[in-house]
CSV table of C-alpha atoms in Angstrom, one decimal:
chain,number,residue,atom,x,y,z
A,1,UNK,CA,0.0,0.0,0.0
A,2,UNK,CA,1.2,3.6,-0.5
A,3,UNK,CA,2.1,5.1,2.1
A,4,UNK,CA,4.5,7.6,4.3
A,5,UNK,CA,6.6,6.0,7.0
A,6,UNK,CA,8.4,7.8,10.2
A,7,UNK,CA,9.9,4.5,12.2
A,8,UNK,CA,10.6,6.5,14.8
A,9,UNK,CA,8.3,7.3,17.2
A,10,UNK,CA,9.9,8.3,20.2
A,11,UNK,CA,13.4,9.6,20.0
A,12,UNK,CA,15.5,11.3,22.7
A,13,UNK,CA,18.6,13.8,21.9
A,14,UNK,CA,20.5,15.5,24.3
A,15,UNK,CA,20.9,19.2,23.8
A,16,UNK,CA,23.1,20.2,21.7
A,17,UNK,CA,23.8,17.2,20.1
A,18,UNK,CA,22.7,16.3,16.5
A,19,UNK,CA,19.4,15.0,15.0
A,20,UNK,CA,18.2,13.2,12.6
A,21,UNK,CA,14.2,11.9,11.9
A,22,UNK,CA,13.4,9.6,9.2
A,23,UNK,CA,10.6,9.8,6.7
A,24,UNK,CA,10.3,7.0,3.7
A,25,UNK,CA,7.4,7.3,1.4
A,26,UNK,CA,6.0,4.5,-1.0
A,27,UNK,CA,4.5,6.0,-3.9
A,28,UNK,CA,6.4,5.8,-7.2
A,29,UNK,CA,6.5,8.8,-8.4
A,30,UNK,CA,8.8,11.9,-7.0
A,31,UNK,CA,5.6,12.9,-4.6
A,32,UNK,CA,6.1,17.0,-3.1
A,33,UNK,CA,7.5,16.3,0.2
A,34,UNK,CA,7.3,18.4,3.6
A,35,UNK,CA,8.0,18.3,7.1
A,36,UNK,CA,6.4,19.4,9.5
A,37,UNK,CA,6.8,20.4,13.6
A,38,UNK,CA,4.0,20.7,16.3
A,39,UNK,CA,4.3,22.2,19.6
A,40,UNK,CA,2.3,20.6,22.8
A,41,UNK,CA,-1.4,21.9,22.3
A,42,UNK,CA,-0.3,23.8,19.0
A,43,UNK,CA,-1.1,23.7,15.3
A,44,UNK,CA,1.7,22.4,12.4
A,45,UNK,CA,4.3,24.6,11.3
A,46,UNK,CA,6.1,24.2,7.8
A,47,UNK,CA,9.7,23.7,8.7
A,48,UNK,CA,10.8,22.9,4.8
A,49,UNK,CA,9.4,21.7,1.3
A,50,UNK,CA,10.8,19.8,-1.2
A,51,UNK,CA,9.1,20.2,-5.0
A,52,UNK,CA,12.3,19.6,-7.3
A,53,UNK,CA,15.7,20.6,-8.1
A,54,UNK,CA,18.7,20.7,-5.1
A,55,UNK,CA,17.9,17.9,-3.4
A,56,UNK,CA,19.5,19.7,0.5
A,57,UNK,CA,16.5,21.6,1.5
A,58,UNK,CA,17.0,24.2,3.6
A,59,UNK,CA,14.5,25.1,6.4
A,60,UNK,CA,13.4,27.3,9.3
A,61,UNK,CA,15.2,27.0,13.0
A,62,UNK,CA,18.1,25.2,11.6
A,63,UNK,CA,16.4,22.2,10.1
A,64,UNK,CA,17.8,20.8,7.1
A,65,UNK,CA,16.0,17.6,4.6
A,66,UNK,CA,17.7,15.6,1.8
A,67,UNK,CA,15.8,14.0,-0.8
A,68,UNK,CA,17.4,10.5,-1.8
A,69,UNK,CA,15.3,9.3,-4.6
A,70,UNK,CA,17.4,5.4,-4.5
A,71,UNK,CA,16.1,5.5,-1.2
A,72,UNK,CA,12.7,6.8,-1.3
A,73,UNK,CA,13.8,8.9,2.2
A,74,UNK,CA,13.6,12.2,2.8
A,75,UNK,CA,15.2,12.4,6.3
A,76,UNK,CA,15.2,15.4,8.2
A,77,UNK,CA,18.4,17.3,10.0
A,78,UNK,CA,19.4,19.5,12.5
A,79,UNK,CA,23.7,19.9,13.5
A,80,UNK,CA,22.5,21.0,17.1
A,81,UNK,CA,19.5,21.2,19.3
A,82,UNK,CA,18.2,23.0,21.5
A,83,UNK,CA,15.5,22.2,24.1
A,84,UNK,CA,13.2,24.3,22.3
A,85,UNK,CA,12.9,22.2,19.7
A,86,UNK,CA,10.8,19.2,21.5
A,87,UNK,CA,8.1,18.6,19.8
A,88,UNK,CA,6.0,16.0,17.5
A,89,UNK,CA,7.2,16.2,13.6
A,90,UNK,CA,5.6,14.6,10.9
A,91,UNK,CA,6.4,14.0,7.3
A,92,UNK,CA,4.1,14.9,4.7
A,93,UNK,CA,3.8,13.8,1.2
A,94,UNK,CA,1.7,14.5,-2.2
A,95,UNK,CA,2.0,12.1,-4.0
A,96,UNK,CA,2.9,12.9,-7.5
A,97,UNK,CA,0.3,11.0,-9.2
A,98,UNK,CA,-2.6,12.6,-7.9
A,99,UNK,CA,-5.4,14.4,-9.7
A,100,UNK,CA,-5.2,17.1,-6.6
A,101,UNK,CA,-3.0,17.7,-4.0
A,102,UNK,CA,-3.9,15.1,-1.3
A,103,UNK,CA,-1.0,15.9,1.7
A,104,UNK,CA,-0.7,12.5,3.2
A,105,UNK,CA,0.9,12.3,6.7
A,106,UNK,CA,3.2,10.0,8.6
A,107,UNK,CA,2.5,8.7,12.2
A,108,UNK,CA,5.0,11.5,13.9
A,109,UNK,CA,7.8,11.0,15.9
A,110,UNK,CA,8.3,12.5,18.8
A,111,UNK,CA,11.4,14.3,20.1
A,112,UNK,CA,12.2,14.4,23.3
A,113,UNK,CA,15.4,17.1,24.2
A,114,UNK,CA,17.7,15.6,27.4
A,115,UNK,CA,19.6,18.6,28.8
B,1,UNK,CA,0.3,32.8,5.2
B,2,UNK,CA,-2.9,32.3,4.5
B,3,UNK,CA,-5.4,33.6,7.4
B,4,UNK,CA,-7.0,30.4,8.7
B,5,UNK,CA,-9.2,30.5,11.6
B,6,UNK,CA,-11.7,27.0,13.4
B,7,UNK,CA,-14.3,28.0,15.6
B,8,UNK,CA,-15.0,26.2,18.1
B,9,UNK,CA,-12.0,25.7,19.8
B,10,UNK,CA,-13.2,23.4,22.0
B,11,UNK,CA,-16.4,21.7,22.5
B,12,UNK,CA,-17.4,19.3,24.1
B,13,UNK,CA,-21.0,17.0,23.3
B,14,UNK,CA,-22.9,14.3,24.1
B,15,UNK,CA,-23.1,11.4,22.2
B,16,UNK,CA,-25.7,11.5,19.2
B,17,UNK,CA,-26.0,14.9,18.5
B,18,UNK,CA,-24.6,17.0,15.9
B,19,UNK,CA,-21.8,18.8,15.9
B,20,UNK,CA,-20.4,21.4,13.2
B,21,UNK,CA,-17.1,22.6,13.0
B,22,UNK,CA,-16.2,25.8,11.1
B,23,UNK,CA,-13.0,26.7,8.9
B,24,UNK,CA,-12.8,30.2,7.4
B,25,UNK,CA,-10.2,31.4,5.1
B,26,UNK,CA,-9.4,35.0,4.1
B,27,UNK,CA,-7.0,34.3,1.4
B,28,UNK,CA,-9.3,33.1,-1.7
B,29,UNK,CA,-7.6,29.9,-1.7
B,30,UNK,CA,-9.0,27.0,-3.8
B,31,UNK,CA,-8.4,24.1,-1.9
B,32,UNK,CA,-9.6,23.4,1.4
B,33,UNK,CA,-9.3,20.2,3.6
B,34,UNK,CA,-10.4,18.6,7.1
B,35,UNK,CA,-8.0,16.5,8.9
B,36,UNK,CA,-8.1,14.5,12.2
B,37,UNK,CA,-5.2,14.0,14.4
B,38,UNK,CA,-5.2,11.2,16.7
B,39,UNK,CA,-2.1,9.5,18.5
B,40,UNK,CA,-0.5,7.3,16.5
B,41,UNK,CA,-2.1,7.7,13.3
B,42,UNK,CA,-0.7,11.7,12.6
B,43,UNK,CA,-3.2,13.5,10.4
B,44,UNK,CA,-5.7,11.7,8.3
B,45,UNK,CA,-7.8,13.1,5.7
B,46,UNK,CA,-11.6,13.6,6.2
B,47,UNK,CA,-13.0,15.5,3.5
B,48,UNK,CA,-11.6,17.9,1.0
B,49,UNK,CA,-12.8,21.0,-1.0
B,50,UNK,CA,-11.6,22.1,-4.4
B,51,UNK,CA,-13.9,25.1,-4.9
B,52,UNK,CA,-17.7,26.2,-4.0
B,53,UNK,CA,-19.9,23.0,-3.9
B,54,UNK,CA,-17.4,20.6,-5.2
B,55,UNK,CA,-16.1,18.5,-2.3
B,56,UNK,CA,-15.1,15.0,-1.8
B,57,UNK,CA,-14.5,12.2,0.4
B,58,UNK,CA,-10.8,11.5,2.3
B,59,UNK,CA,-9.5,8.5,4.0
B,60,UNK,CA,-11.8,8.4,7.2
B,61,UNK,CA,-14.9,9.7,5.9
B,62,UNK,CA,-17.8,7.6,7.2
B,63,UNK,CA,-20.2,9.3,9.9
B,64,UNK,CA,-18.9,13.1,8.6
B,65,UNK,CA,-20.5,15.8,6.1
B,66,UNK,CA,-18.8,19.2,4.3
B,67,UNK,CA,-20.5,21.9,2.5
B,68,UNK,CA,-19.0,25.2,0.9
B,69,UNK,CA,-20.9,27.5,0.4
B,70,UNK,CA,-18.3,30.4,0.2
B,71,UNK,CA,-14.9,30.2,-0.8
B,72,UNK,CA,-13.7,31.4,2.4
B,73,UNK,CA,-16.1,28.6,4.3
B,74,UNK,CA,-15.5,24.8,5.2
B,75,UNK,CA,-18.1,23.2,7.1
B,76,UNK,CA,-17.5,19.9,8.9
B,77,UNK,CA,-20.3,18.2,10.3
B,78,UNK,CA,-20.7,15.0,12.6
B,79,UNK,CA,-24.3,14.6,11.6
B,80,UNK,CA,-24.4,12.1,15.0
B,81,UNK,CA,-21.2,12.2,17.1
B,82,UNK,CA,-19.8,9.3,18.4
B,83,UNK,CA,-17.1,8.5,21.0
B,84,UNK,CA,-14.7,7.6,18.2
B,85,UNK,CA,-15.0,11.1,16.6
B,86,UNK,CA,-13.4,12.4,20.0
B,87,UNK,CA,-10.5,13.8,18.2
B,88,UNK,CA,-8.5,17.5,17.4
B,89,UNK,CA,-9.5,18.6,13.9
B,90,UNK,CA,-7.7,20.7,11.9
B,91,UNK,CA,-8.4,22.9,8.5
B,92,UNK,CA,-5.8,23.6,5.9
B,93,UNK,CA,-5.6,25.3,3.1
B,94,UNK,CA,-3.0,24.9,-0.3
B,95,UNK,CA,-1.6,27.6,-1.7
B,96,UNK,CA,-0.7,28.1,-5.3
B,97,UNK,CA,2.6,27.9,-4.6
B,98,UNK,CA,2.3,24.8,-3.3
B,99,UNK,CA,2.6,25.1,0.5
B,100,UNK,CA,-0.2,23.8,2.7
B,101,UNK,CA,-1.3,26.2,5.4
B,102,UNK,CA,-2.9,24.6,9.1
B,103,UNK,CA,-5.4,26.4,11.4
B,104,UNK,CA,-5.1,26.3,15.1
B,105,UNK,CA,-7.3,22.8,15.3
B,106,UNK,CA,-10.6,22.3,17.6
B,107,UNK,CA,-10.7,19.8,19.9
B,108,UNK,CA,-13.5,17.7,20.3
B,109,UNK,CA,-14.5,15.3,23.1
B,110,UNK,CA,-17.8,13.5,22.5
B,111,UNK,CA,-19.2,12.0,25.9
């Protein structure tokens, strides 16, 4: 079945150290690609898109996101963090063989910051 | 961003009754959609809008009605709530540039 995949669901990082969360998606073709970060209680932020082209996205609060097409991953980044970044992130993918733009989530994982 | 707003918040209801949740939008934007968030499943799709009238059925559906009326107004309603509808909706809203845009969510807790 197609679908978007966060393995994670609970991970723990102490501050400062680096992060990575992973995201692999099932549909065949190169689908739009997003993450996503929500705060206890909060709506969903954008933290970075991926459409086409460079395939290092760049996003907001020091999160970065490669696209690896071989590996159908688009795992997201971050060199250092910082106890304000706990939260819930999700993945988010339209696929790219939809009639409209259906955003289809993963389950979340949840980041838990150790000081 | 787009200027999303949900109304109610909150709201809490008793099982059976109706329930409608409100989305407005003040950006003209085409698309509209209704998601629920509940733990472990992230956001799944209820219902969708691409423009006045024309709407459409998501992944989880069943027991759940839209109308749109207005561009800037999505209407989701639980025509008879159930416990399993206890859940924190959220509207969005695509942008032409291909960005998808989330209101604050409501949470709803059917007793």
């Amino acid at each position: 079945a197609q679908s978007v995949t966060q393995p994670d669901i609970h991970i723990t990082v102490s501050e400062g150290a680096s992060l990575e969360l992973r995201c692999n998606y099932s549909y065949g073709a190169t689908p739009y690609l997003f993450w996503y970060v929500q705060s206890p209680g909060q709506g969903l932020q954008l933290l970075l898109k991926y459409f086409s082209g460079d395939t290092l996205v760049q996003g907001i609060k020091g999160f970065e996101a490669e696209f690896k097409r071989s590996q159908s991953s688009f795992n997201l980044r971050k060199p250092s963090v910082h106890w304000s970044d706990a939260a819930e992130y999700f993945c988010a993918v339209v696929p790219g063989n939809t009639g409209f733009q259906k955003l289809v989530f993963g389950t979340g994982t949840r980041l838990l910051v150790s000081p | 961003d787009a200027g999303i707003t949900q109304s109610p918040r909150h709201k809490v209801t008793e099982t059976g009754t109706p329930v409608t949740l409100r989305c407005h939008q003040t950006e003209n934007h085409r698309y509209m959609y209704w998601y629920r968030q509940d733990p472990g499943h992230g956001l799944r799709l209820i219902h969708y809008s691409y423009g006045v009238k024309d709407t459409d059925k998501g992944e989880v559906s069943d027991g759940y009605s839209v109308s749109r009326s207005k561009t800037e107004d999505f209407l989701l309603t639980l025509e008879s709530a159930t416990s399993s509808q206890t859940s924190v909706y959220f509207c969005a809203i695509s942008e032409p540039t291909g960005g998808y845009t989330f209101g604050s969510g409501t949470r709803l807790t059917v007793v």
